[in-house]
Amino acid sequence: ETGVTQTPRHLVMGMTNKKSLKCEQHLGHNAMYWYKQSAKKPLELMFVYSLEERVENNSVPSRFSPECPNSSHLFLHLHTLQPEDSALYLCASSQMGTDTQYFGPGTRLTVL
Amino acid sequence: AQSVTQLGSHVSVSEGALVLLRCNYSSSVPPYLFWYVQYPNQGLQLLLKYTSAATLVKGINGFEAEFKKSETSFHLTKPSAHMSDAAEYFCAVSVDRGSTLGRLYFGRGTQLTVWP
């Protein structure tokens, strides 16, 4: 695997389910990001992890819970989501001290 | 505050025609600027970036962009469109230069359609 990978690519869940999104970067980076991409809206930065510590949380509801166990892996744990949470969730990584972020293919989430 | 405005949410061109996607930014400090492309059902791919070297930046797939400080613009161009260029294009700005962690601020995107 190369670059940034995300699994699953598609996920359909009910409002009472609990699921997790996984991101893995193979670039040796030390910063990782979660973005939400909804139709007709700009990309929204959700969380930023730097050296496995969360350094930014942009007022994201607590039903989204990130986890970064090491510099290569990032998870987004989901529970009791709402239909308006349906979106494409993108993971990105970068090397601290640079501004270029590399994105994964995203997980298309549908909440019923 | 920093922001990015992409003029035109949809642009249509004929194959072989010039592609021009507009991006204007607002920043209180000299920015780094980026163009990303997103093909259907895929993530964002970096096309090119400006980081205060040459003002004309060449990227992948024949695209280039010119940084114009006086106009606060970073428009993306390609001399001759190809069908495979049909995608959504995002302009982004980073102003956290010198910090340990860059943050990108994205425009709303421009959907490019290429007609045969």
CSV table of C-alpha atoms in Angstrom, one decimal:
chain,number,residue,atom,x,y,z
A,1,GLU,CA,0.0,0.0,0.0
A,2,THR,CA,1.2,3.5,-0.7
A,3,GLY,CA,0.0,7.0,0.2
A,4,VAL,CA,-3.0,7.3,2.5
A,5,THR,CA,-5.6,4.5,2.7
A,6,GLN,CA,-9.1,4.5,4.2
A,7,THR,CA,-11.4,1.7,5.1
A,8,PRO,CA,-14.2,1.1,4.6
A,9,ARG,CA,-14.8,3.0,1.4
A,10,HIS,CA,-18.6,3.0,1.9
A,11,LEU,CA,-20.6,2.6,5.1
A,12,VAL,CA,-24.3,2.6,5.8
A,13,MET,CA,-25.4,2.7,9.4
A,14,GLY,CA,-28.4,3.3,11.4
A,15,MET,CA,-28.7,6.1,14.0
A,16,THR,CA,-28.2,3.7,16.9
A,17,ASN,CA,-25.2,1.9,15.5
A,18,LYS,CA,-21.6,2.2,16.5
A,19,LYS,CA,-18.9,2.0,13.8
A,20,SER,CA,-15.4,3.1,13.2
A,21,LEU,CA,-13.5,4.6,10.2
A,22,LYS,CA,-9.9,3.7,9.7
A,23,CYS,CA,-7.1,5.7,8.1
A,24,GLU,CA,-3.5,4.6,7.5
A,25,GLN,CA,-0.7,6.6,6.1
A,26,HIS,CA,2.4,5.0,4.5
A,27,LEU,CA,4.3,8.3,4.0
A,28,GLY,CA,6.2,8.5,7.3
A,29,HIS,CA,4.3,11.7,8.2
A,30,ASN,CA,3.7,12.8,11.8
A,31,ALA,CA,0.5,14.8,11.5
A,32,MET,CA,-3.0,13.5,10.6
A,33,TYR,CA,-6.3,15.1,9.9
A,34,TRP,CA,-10.0,14.3,9.6
A,35,TYR,CA,-12.2,16.3,7.2
A,36,LYS,CA,-15.9,16.2,6.5
A,37,GLN,CA,-17.0,16.9,2.9
A,38,SER,CA,-20.7,17.6,2.5
A,39,ALA,CA,-22.5,18.5,-0.7
A,40,LYS,CA,-22.5,22.3,-1.4
A,41,LYS,CA,-20.2,23.1,1.6
A,42,PRO,CA,-16.5,23.7,1.9
A,43,LEU,CA,-14.3,21.0,3.4
A,44,GLU,CA,-14.6,21.1,7.1
A,45,LEU,CA,-11.6,20.4,9.2
A,46,MET,CA,-12.7,18.2,12.2
A,47,PHE,CA,-9.7,17.1,14.0
A,48,VAL,CA,-5.9,17.4,13.8
A,49,TYR,CA,-3.4,15.1,15.4
A,50,SER,CA,0.3,16.0,15.7
A,51,LEU,CA,2.7,13.4,17.1
A,52,GLU,CA,-0.3,11.4,18.2
A,53,GLU,CA,-1.7,14.2,20.3
A,54,ARG,CA,-5.0,15.9,19.4
A,55,VAL,CA,-4.1,19.6,18.7
A,56,GLU,CA,-7.3,20.8,17.2
A,57,ASN,CA,-11.0,19.9,17.6
A,58,ASN,CA,-13.2,22.3,15.6
A,59,SER,CA,-16.4,22.1,17.7
A,60,VAL,CA,-17.2,18.6,16.5
A,61,PRO,CA,-20.1,16.9,18.3
A,62,SER,CA,-19.2,14.3,20.8
A,63,ARG,CA,-20.8,11.6,18.7
A,64,PHE,CA,-17.6,11.7,16.7
A,65,SER,CA,-14.6,10.4,18.7
A,66,PRO,CA,-11.1,10.3,17.1
A,67,GLU,CA,-8.2,8.1,18.1
A,68,CYS,CA,-4.6,8.1,17.0
A,69,PRO,CA,-2.8,5.1,18.5
A,70,ASN,CA,0.4,5.8,16.5
A,71,SER,CA,1.7,8.2,13.8
A,72,SER,CA,0.5,5.9,11.0
A,73,HIS,CA,-3.0,5.2,12.1
A,74,LEU,CA,-6.1,7.4,12.7
A,75,PHE,CA,-9.6,6.3,13.6
A,76,LEU,CA,-12.9,8.0,13.8
A,77,HIS,CA,-15.4,6.3,16.1
A,78,LEU,CA,-19.0,7.0,15.4
A,79,HIS,CA,-22.0,6.5,17.6
A,80,THR,CA,-25.7,7.7,17.6
A,81,LEU,CA,-25.1,9.7,14.4
A,82,GLN,CA,-27.8,11.8,12.7
A,83,PRO,CA,-28.8,11.8,9.1
A,84,GLU,CA,-27.1,15.1,8.6
A,85,ASP,CA,-23.8,13.4,9.4
A,86,SER,CA,-24.0,11.6,6.0
A,87,ALA,CA,-21.0,12.8,4.0
A,88,LEU,CA,-17.6,11.9,2.6
A,89,TYR,CA,-15.1,11.7,5.4
A,90,LEU,CA,-11.5,12.3,4.3
A,91,CYS,CA,-8.3,11.6,6.1
A,92,ALA,CA,-5.1,13.4,5.3
A,93,SER,CA,-1.5,13.4,6.6
A,94,SER,CA,1.4,15.8,6.4
A,95,GLN,CA,4.9,16.2,7.8
A,96,MET,CA,5.1,18.8,10.5
A,97,GLY,CA,6.9,21.9,9.3
A,98,THR,CA,5.4,21.6,5.8
A,99,ASP,CA,2.1,22.7,4.5
A,100,THR,CA,1.3,20.0,2.0
A,101,GLN,CA,-1.4,17.5,3.0
A,102,TYR,CA,-1.9,14.2,1.3
A,103,PHE,CA,-5.5,12.8,1.2
A,104,GLY,CA,-7.0,9.4,1.3
A,105,PRO,CA,-9.9,8.3,-1.0
A,106,GLY,CA,-12.4,8.9,1.7
A,107,THR,CA,-15.3,6.9,3.3
A,108,ARG,CA,-18.7,7.6,2.0
A,109,LEU,CA,-21.0,7.5,5.1
A,110,THR,CA,-24.8,7.2,4.9
A,111,VAL,CA,-26.8,7.5,8.1
A,112,LEU,CA,-30.3,6.2,7.8
B,1,ALA,CA,-8.7,36.1,8.7
B,2,GLN,CA,-7.9,33.9,5.8
B,3,SER,CA,-10.4,32.8,3.2
B,4,VAL,CA,-10.6,31.4,-0.3
B,5,THR,CA,-13.1,32.3,-3.0
B,6,GLN,CA,-13.6,30.3,-6.1
B,7,LEU,CA,-15.6,32.2,-8.7
B,8,GLY,CA,-18.0,29.9,-10.5
B,9,SER,CA,-19.1,26.6,-8.9
B,10,HIS,CA,-19.4,25.1,-12.4
B,11,VAL,CA,-17.3,25.7,-15.5
B,12,SER,CA,-17.9,24.0,-18.8
B,13,VAL,CA,-15.4,23.9,-21.7
B,14,SER,CA,-15.1,22.0,-25.0
B,15,GLU,CA,-12.3,19.5,-25.4
B,16,GLY,CA,-9.2,21.3,-26.6
B,17,ALA,CA,-10.3,24.7,-25.2
B,18,LEU,CA,-8.6,26.7,-22.6
B,19,VAL,CA,-9.4,25.9,-19.0
B,20,LEU,CA,-9.5,28.8,-16.5
B,21,LEU,CA,-10.5,28.3,-12.9
B,22,ARG,CA,-10.5,31.3,-10.7
B,23,CYS,CA,-9.3,31.6,-7.1
B,24,ASN,CA,-8.9,34.6,-4.9
B,25,TYR,CA,-7.6,34.6,-1.4
B,26,SER,CA,-7.6,36.7,1.6
B,27,SER,CA,-4.7,36.6,4.0
B,28,SER,CA,-3.0,38.9,6.4
B,29,VAL,CA,0.4,37.3,5.8
B,30,PRO,CA,2.1,35.9,2.6
B,31,PRO,CA,0.3,32.7,1.9
B,32,TYR,CA,1.1,29.3,0.6
B,33,LEU,CA,-1.5,28.4,-2.1
B,34,PHE,CA,-2.6,25.0,-3.4
B,35,TRP,CA,-4.8,23.5,-6.1
B,36,TYR,CA,-6.2,20.1,-5.5
B,37,VAL,CA,-8.3,17.9,-7.9
B,38,GLN,CA,-11.0,15.4,-6.8
B,39,TYR,CA,-12.2,12.8,-9.3
B,40,PRO,CA,-15.6,11.1,-8.6
B,41,ASN,CA,-15.5,8.9,-5.6
B,42,GLN,CA,-11.9,9.7,-4.8
B,43,GLY,CA,-10.0,11.8,-2.3
B,44,LEU,CA,-8.1,15.0,-3.1
B,45,GLN,CA,-5.0,14.9,-5.2
B,46,LEU,CA,-2.4,17.7,-5.1
B,47,LEU,CA,-2.2,19.4,-8.5
B,48,LEU,CA,0.3,22.1,-7.7
B,49,LYS,CA,1.4,24.5,-4.9
B,50,TYR,CA,2.9,28.0,-4.6
B,51,THR,CA,5.4,28.4,-1.7
B,52,SER,CA,7.0,31.8,-2.5
B,53,ALA,CA,9.4,30.7,-5.2
B,54,ALA,CA,8.5,31.3,-8.8
B,55,THR,CA,5.1,33.0,-9.2
B,56,LEU,CA,4.2,30.7,-12.2
B,57,VAL,CA,3.8,27.2,-10.9
B,58,LYS,CA,3.6,24.2,-13.1
B,59,GLY,CA,1.7,21.1,-11.8
B,60,ILE,CA,0.7,17.7,-13.0
B,61,ASN,CA,-1.5,16.9,-16.1
B,62,GLY,CA,-0.4,20.1,-17.9
B,63,PHE,CA,-2.0,22.5,-15.3
B,64,GLU,CA,-0.3,25.7,-14.1
B,65,ALA,CA,-1.2,28.6,-11.9
B,66,GLU,CA,0.1,32.1,-11.4
B,67,PHE,CA,0.4,33.9,-8.1
B,68,LYS,CA,-0.5,37.6,-8.4
B,69,LYS,CA,-0.1,39.4,-5.2
B,70,SER,CA,-1.6,42.6,-6.4
B,71,GLU,CA,-4.8,40.8,-7.4
B,72,THR,CA,-4.7,38.3,-4.5
B,73,SER,CA,-5.3,35.7,-7.1
B,74,PHE,CA,-4.1,32.2,-7.9
B,75,HIS,CA,-6.0,31.1,-11.0
B,76,LEU,CA,-5.5,27.7,-12.5
B,77,THR,CA,-5.1,27.2,-16.3
B,78,LYS,CA,-4.6,24.6,-18.8
B,79,PRO,CA,-4.1,25.5,-22.5
B,80,SER,CA,-6.1,22.5,-23.9
B,81,ALA,CA,-8.8,20.6,-22.0
B,82,HIS,CA,-9.0,16.9,-22.1
B,83,MET,CA,-12.0,14.7,-21.3
B,84,SER,CA,-10.1,13.2,-18.4
B,85,ASP,CA,-9.8,16.7,-16.8
B,86,ALA,CA,-13.5,16.6,-15.8
B,87,ALA,CA,-13.4,16.7,-12.0
B,88,GLU,CA,-13.9,19.1,-9.1
B,89,TYR,CA,-11.1,21.5,-8.3
B,90,PHE,CA,-10.3,23.0,-5.0
B,91,CYS,CA,-8.2,26.0,-4.2
B,92,ALA,CA,-6.7,26.2,-0.7
B,93,VAL,CA,-4.5,28.6,1.3
B,94,SER,CA,-2.2,28.0,4.2
B,95,VAL,CA,-1.1,30.9,6.4
B,96,ASP,CA,0.6,29.0,9.2
B,97,ARG,CA,4.0,29.4,7.6
B,98,GLY,CA,6.8,28.8,10.0
B,99,SER,CA,4.7,26.9,12.5
B,100,THR,CA,5.0,23.3,13.1
B,101,LEU,CA,1.6,22.4,11.7
B,102,GLY,CA,0.1,23.9,8.5
B,103,ARG,CA,-3.6,24.4,8.3
B,104,LEU,CA,-5.4,24.5,4.9
B,105,TYR,CA,-8.5,26.6,4.2
B,106,PHE,CA,-10.4,25.4,1.2
B,107,GLY,CA,-12.7,27.1,-1.3
B,108,ARG,CA,-16.0,25.6,-2.1
B,109,GLY,CA,-14.7,24.0,-5.3
B,110,THR,CA,-15.4,24.3,-9.0
B,111,GLN,CA,-16.8,21.5,-11.0
B,112,LEU,CA,-15.2,21.3,-14.4
B,113,THR,CA,-17.2,19.7,-17.2
B,114,VAL,CA,-15.5,18.9,-20.6
B,115,TRP,CA,-17.7,18.5,-23.6
B,116,PRO,CA,-16.5,16.4,-26.6
